[in-house]
Short mmCIF file of C-alpha atoms in Angstrom, two decimals:
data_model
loop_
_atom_site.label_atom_id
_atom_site.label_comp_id
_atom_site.label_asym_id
_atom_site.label_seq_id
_atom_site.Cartn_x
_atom_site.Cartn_y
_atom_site.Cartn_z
CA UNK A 18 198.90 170.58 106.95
CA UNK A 19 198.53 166.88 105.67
CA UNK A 20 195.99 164.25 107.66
CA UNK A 21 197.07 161.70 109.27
CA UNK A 22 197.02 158.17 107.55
CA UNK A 23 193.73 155.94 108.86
CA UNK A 24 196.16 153.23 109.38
CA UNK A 25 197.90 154.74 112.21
CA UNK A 26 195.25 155.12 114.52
CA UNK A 27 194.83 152.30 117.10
CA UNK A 28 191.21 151.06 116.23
CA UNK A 29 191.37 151.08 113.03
CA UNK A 30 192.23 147.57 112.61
CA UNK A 31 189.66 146.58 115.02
CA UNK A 32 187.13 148.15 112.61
CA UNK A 33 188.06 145.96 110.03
CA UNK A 34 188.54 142.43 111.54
CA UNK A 35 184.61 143.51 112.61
CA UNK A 36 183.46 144.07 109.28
CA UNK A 37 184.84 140.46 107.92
CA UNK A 38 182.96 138.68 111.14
CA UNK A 39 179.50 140.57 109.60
CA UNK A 40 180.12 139.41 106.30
CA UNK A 41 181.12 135.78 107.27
CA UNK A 42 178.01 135.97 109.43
CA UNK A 43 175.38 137.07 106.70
CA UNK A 44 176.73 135.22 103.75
CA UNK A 45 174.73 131.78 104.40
CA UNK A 46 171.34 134.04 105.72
CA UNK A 47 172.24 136.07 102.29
CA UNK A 48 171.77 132.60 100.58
CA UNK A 49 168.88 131.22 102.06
CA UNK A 50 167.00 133.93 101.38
CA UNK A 51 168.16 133.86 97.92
CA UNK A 52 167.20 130.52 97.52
CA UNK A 53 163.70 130.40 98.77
CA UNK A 54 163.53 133.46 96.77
CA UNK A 55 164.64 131.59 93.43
CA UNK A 56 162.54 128.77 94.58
CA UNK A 57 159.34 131.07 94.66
CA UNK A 58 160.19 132.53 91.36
CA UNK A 59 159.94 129.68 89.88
CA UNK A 60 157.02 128.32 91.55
CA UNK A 61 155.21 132.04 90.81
CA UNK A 62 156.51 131.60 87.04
CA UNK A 63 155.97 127.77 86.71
CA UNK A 64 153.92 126.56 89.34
CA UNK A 65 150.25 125.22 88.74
CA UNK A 66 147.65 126.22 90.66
CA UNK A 67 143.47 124.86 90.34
CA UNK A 68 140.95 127.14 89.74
CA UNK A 69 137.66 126.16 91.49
CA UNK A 70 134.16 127.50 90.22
CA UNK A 71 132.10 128.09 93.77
CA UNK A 72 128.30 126.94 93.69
CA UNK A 73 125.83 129.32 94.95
CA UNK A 74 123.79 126.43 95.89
CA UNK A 75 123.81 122.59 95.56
CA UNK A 76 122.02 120.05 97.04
CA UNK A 77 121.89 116.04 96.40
CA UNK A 78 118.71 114.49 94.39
CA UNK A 79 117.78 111.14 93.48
CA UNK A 80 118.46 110.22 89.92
CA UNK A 81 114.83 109.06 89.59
CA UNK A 82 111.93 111.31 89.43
CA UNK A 83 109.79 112.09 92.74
CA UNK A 84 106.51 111.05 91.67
CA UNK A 85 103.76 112.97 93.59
CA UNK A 86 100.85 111.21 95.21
CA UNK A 87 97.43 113.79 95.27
CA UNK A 88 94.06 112.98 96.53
CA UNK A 89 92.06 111.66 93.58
CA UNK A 90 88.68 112.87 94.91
CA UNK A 91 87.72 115.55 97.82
CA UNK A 92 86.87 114.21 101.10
CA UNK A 93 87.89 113.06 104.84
CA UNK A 94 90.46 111.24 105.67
CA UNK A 95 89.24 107.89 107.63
CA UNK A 96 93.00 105.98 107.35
CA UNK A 97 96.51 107.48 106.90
CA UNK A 98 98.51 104.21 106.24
CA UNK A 99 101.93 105.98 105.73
CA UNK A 100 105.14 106.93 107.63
CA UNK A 101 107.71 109.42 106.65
CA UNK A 102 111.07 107.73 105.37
CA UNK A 103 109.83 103.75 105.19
CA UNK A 104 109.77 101.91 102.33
CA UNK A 105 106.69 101.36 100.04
CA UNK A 106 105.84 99.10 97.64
CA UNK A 107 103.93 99.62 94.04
CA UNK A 108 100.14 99.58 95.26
CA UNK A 109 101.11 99.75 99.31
CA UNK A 110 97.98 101.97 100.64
CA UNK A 111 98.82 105.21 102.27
CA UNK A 112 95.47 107.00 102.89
CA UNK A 113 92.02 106.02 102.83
CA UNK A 114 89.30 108.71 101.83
CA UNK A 115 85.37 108.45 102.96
CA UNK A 116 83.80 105.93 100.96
CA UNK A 117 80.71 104.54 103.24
CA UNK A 118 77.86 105.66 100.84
CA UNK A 119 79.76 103.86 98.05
CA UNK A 120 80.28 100.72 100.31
CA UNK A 121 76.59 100.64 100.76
CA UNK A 122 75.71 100.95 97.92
CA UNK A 123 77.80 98.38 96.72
CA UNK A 124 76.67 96.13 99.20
CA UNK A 125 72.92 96.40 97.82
CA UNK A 126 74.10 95.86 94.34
CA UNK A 127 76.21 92.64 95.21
CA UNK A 128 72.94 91.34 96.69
CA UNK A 129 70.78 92.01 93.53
CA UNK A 130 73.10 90.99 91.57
CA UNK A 131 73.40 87.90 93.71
CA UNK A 132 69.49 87.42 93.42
CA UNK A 133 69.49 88.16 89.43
CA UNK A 134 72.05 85.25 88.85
CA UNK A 135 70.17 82.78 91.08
CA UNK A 136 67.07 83.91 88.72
CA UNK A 137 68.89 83.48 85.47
CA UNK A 138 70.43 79.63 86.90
CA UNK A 139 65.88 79.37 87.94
CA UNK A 140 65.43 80.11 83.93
CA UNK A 141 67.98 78.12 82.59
CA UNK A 142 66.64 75.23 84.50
CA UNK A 143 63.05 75.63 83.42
CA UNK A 144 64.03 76.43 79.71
CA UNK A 145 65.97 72.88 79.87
CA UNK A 146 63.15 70.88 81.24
CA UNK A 147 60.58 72.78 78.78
CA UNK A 148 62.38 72.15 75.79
CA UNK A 149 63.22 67.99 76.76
CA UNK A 150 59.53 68.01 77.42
CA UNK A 151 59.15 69.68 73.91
CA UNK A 152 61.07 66.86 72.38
CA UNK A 153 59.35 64.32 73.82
CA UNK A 154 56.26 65.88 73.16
CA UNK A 155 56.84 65.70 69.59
CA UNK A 156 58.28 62.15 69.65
CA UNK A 157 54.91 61.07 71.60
CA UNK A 158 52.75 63.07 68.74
CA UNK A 159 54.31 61.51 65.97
CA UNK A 160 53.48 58.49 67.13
CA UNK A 161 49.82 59.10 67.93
CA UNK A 162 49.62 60.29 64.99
CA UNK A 163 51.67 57.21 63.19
CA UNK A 164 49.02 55.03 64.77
CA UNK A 165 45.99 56.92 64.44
CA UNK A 166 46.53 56.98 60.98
CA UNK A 167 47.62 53.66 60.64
CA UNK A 168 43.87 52.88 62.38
CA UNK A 169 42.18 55.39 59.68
CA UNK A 170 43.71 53.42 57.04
CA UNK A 171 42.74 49.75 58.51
CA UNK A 172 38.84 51.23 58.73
CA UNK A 173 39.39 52.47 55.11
CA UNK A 174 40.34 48.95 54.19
CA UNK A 175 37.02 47.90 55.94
CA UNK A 176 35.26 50.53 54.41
CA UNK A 177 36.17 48.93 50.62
CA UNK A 178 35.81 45.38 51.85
CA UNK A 179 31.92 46.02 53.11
CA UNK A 180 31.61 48.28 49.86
CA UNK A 181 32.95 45.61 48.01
CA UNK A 182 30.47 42.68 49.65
CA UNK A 183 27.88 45.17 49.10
CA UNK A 184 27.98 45.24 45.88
CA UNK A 185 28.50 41.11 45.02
CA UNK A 186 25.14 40.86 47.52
CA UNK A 187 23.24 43.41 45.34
CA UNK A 188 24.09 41.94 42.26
CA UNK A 189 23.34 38.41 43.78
CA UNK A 190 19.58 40.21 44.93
CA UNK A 191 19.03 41.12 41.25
CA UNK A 192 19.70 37.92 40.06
CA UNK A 193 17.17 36.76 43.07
CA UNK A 194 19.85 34.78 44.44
CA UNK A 195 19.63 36.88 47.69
CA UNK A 196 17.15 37.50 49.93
CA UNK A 197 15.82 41.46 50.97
CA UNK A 198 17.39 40.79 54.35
CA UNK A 199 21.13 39.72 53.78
CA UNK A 200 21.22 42.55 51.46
CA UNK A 201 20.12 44.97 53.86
CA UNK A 202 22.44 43.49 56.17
CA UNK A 203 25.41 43.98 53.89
CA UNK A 204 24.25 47.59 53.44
CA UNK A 205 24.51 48.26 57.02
CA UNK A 206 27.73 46.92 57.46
CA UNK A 207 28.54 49.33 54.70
CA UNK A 208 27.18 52.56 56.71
CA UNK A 209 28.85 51.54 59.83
CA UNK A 210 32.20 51.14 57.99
CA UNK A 211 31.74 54.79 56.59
CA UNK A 212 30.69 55.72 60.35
CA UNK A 213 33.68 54.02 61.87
CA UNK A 214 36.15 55.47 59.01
CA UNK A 215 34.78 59.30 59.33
CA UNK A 216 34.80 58.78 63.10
CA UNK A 217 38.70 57.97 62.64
CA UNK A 218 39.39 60.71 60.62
CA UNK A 219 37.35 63.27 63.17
CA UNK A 220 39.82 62.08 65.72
CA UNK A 221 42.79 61.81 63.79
CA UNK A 222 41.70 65.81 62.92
CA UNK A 223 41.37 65.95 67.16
CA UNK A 224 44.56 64.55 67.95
CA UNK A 225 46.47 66.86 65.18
CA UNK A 226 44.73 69.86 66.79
CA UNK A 227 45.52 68.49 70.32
CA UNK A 228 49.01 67.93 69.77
CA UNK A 229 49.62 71.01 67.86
CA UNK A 230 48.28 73.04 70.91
CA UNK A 231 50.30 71.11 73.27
CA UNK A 232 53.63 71.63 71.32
CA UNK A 233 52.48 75.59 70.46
CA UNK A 234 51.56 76.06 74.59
CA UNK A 235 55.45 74.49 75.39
CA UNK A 236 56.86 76.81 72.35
CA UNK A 237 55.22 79.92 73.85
CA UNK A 238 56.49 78.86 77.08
CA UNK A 239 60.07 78.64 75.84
CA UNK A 240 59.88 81.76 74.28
CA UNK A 241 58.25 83.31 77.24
CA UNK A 242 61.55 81.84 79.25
CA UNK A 243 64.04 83.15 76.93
CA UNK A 244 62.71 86.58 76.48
CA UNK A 245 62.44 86.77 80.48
CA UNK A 246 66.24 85.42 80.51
CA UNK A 247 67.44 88.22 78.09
CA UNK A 248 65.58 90.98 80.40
CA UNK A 249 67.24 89.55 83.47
CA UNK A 250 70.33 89.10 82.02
CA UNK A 251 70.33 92.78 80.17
CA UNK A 252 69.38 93.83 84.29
CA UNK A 253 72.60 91.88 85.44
CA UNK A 254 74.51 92.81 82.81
CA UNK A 255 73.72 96.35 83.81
CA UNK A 256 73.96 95.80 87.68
CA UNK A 257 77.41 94.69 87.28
CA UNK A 258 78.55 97.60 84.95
CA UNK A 259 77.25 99.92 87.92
CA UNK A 260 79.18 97.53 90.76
CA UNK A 261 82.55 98.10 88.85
CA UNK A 262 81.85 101.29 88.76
CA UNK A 263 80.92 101.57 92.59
CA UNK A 264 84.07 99.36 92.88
CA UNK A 265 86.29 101.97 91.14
CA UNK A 266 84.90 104.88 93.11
CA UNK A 267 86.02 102.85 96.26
CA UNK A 268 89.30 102.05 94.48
CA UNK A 269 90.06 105.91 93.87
CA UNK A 270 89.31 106.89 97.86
CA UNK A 271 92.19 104.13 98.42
CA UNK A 272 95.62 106.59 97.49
CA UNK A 273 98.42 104.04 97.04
CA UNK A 274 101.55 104.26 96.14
CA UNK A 275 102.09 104.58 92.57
CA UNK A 276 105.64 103.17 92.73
CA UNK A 277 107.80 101.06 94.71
CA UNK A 278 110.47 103.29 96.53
CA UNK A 279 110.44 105.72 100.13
CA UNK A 280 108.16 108.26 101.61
CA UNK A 281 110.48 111.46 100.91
CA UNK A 282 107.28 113.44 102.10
CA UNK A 283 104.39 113.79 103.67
CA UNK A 284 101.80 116.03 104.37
CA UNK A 285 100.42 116.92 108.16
CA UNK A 286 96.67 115.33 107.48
CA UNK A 287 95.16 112.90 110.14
CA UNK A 288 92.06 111.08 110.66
CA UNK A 289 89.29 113.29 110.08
CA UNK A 290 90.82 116.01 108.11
CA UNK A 291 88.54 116.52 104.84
CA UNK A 292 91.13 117.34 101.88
CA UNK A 293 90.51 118.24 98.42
CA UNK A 294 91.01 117.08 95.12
CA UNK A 295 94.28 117.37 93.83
CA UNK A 296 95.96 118.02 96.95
CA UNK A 297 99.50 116.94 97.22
CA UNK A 298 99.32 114.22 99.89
CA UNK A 299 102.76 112.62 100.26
CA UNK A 300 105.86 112.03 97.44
CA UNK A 301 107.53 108.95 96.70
CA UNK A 302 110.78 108.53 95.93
CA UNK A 303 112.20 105.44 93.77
CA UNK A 304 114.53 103.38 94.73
CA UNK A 305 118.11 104.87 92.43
CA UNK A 306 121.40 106.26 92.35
CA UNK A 307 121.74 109.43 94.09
CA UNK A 308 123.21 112.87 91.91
CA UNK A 309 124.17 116.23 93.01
CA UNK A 310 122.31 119.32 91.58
CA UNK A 311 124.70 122.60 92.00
CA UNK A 312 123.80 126.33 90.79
CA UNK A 313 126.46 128.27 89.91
CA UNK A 314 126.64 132.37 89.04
CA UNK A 315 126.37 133.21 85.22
CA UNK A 316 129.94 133.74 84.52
CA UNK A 317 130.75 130.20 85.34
CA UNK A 318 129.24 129.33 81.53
CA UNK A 319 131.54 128.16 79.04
CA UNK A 320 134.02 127.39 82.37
CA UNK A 321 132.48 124.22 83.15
CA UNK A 322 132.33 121.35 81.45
CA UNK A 323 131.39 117.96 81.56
CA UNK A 324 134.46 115.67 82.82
CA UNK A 325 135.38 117.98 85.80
CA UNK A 326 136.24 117.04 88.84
CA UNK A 327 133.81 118.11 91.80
CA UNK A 328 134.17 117.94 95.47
CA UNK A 329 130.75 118.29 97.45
CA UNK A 330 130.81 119.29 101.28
CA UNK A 331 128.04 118.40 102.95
CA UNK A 332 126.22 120.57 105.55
CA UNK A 333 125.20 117.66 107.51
CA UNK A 334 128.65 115.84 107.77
CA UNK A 335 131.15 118.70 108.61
CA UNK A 336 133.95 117.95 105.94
CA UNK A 337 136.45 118.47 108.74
CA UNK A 338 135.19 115.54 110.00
CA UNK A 339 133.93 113.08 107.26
CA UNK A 340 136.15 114.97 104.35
CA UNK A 341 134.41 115.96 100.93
CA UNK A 342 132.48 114.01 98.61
CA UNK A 343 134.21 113.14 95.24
CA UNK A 344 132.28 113.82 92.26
CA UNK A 345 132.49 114.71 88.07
CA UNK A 346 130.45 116.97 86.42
CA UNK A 347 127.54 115.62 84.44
CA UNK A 348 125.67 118.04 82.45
CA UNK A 349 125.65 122.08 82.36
CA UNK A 350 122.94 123.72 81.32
CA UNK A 351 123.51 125.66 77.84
CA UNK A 352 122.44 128.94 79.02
CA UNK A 353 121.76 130.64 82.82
CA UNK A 354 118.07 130.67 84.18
CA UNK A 355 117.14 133.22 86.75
CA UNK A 356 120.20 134.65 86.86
CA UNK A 357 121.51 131.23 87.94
CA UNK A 358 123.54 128.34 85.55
CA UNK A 359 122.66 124.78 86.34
CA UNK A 360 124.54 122.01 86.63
CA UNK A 361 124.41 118.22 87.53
CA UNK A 362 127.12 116.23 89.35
CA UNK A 363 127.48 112.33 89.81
CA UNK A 364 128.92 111.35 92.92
CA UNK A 365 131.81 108.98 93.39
CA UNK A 366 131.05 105.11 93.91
CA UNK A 367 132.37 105.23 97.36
CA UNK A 368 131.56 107.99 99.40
CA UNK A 369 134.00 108.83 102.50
CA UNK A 370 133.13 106.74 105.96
CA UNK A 371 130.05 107.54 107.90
CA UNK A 372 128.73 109.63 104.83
CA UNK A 373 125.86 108.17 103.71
CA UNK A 374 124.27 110.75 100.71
CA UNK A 375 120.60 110.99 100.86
CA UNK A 376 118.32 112.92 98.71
CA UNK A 377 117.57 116.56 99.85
CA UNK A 378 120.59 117.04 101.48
CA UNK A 379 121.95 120.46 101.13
CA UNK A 380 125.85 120.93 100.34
CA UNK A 381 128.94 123.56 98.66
CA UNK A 382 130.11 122.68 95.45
CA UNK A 383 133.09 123.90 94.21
CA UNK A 384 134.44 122.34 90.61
CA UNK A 385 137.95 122.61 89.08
CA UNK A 386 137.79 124.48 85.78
CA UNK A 387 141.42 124.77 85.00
CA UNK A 388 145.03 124.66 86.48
CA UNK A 389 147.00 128.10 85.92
CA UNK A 390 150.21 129.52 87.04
CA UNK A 391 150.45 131.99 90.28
CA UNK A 392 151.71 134.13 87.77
CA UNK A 393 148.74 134.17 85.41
CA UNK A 394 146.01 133.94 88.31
CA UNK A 395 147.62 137.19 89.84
CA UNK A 396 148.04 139.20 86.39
CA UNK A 397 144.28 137.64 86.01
CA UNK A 398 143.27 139.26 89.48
CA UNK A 399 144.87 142.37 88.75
CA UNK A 400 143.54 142.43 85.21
CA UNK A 401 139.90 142.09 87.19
CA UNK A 402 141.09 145.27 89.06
CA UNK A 403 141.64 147.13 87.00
CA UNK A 404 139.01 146.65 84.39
CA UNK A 405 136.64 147.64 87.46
CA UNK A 406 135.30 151.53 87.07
CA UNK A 407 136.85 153.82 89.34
CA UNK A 408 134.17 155.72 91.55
CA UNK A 409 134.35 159.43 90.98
CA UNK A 410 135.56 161.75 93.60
CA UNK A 411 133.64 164.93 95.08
#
């Protein structure tokens, strides 16, 4: 018995015309799907994709270096001069340490010294007038002396003349031209010539010997004044060694500020508190360009390089609201320390609007360390996978 033809029953044409709507109706779906099929093919097999390195930490720094400011000697605090976050100057005070012994003291030594200078200007005065009356001493004494001598020699002259007279009248008495008398009279004007001329020289001896004592009494008392102005000025000389020094001491309980820039920190002393030597006080932080430090894990080594492009998030402007900071890797450390690999960023000239990058900030790093394809990063992925071990069963 033969079946009957397909054809002849009554729906089967009805069966068909549905099967051409379906196609008709699927063919552009068909091709859409195709197409954004191709299109991600080629994307997956061309495409380009960055690859970012993550930072385990990162936080923004000043270029400069933080210099610390300790307390140069133990003791209490009598002055805190500084405020967290203003502006200092090179030599600005911050804190003043206990110092009122030293200020004491200083003020006694500023006295004597004060006293020892008005002595040495006493000494200087004295040793002036003692050595113009030395000089005029001498000047007078030479001329005494000039004219005493000059009288000496006039009696000497007498002296010859009566010797001289004496002799005519003797020779005139032996000849008995002369009587006894005027020849004893010309002897006695002989003796008191001798008289008159040894008298001179007795007090031209006396004057040399007075003079001599006067000018050897001023000597002694210039030397006297000089030897007292050496001691005194040896004793000032000293005194003001020990008042710089006393100054200094006073100088070192001032802390300053050893460079012009901002109070980045300080520590929570007040008036009163007694500190000790060495103890970290405040920091200061220059004036300079602001850099971002970022620590990244140990594989990122040999990944980044100087050149790359860095974006910085910031915790304290949410990047959905202020966007990223731009930045370009610096410097990378050469090897990891503490399980950590370092690495220093400089930020873009112009930060995004409102941002304004301070140091100590805290932030995510990430940095671009290559562009791959989709296709590479997922055969890289899986590659990752399946190097892992594979934990035993049981």
């Amino acid at each position: 018995m033969s079946l009957p033809d397909p054809k002849s029953f009554p729906f089967s044409r009805s069966t068909s015309l549905i099967a051409g709507d379906d196609l008709r109706r699927w063919l552009p779906r068909l091709g859409i799907v195709t197409f954004f099929l191709l299109a991600w093919g080629g994307w997956f097999a061309c495409g380009e994709i960055r690859v970012y390195e993550v930072a385990t930490e990162a936080r923004l720094e000043s270029a400069a270096e933080v210099h610390p400011v300790d307390a140069p000697l133990g003791g209490r605090i009598v002055a805190v001069h500084a405020r967290l976050g203003e502006a200092v100057a090179a030599g600005d005070p911050l804190f003043d340490l206990e110092a009122e012994d030293a200020e004491f003291e200083l003020t006694e030594a500023k006295t004597r010294l004060e006293a020892l200078e008005r002595q040495l200007a006493s000494i200087a005065e004295e040793s002036d007038l003692v050595a113009r009356l030395l000089d005029l001493e001498r000047a007078a004494g030479q001329e005494r002396l000039r004219a005493a001598g000059l009288q000496q020699e006039v009696e000497t002259i007498v002296g010859r003349v009566a010797e001289s007279e004496h002799q005519r009248a003797r020779r005139l008495h032996e000849e008995g031209l002369l009587s006894d008398l005027d020849r004893q009279r010309y002897r006695g004007e002989v003796e008191k010539s001798r008289a008159r001329s040894e008298a001179e020289s007795a007090d031209l001896e006396a004057l040399q010997t007075s003079i001599r004592g006067q000018q050897t009494e001023l000597e002694a008392r210039a030397a006297h004044l000089e030897h007292e102005r050496v001691t005194v000025q040896g004793e000032a000389a000293e005194l003001a060694a020990h008042l710089e020094h006393l100054q200094h001491e006073i100088a070192e309980r001032r802390v300053v500020a050893p460079v012009a820039g901002r109070v980045a920190r300080l520590a929570e002393v007040q008036v009163g508190a007694v500190v000790a030597t060495g103890e970290r006080l405040a920091d200061v932080l220059p004036d300079g360009a602001i850099r971002a430090v970022a620590w990244f894990p140990p594989s990122a080594l040999g990944r980044l390089a100087p050149g790359q492009s860095a974006w910085l998030r910031l915790d304290a402007y949410p990047w959905t609201d202020f966007g990223a900071v731009e930045a370009t890797v610096e410097r990378v450390a050469d090897e990891p320390n503490d399980g950590r690999l370092r690495a220093e960023l400089a930020l873009a000239p112009s930060p995004p609007r409102g941002v304004s990058p301070r140091h100590g900030l805290t932030a995510t790093a990430e940095v671009a360390v290559e562009t791959v394809t989709p296709a590479r990063w997922v055969l890289r992925a899986a590659g990752g996978t399946l190097d892992r071990p594979v934990p035993s069963g049981g």
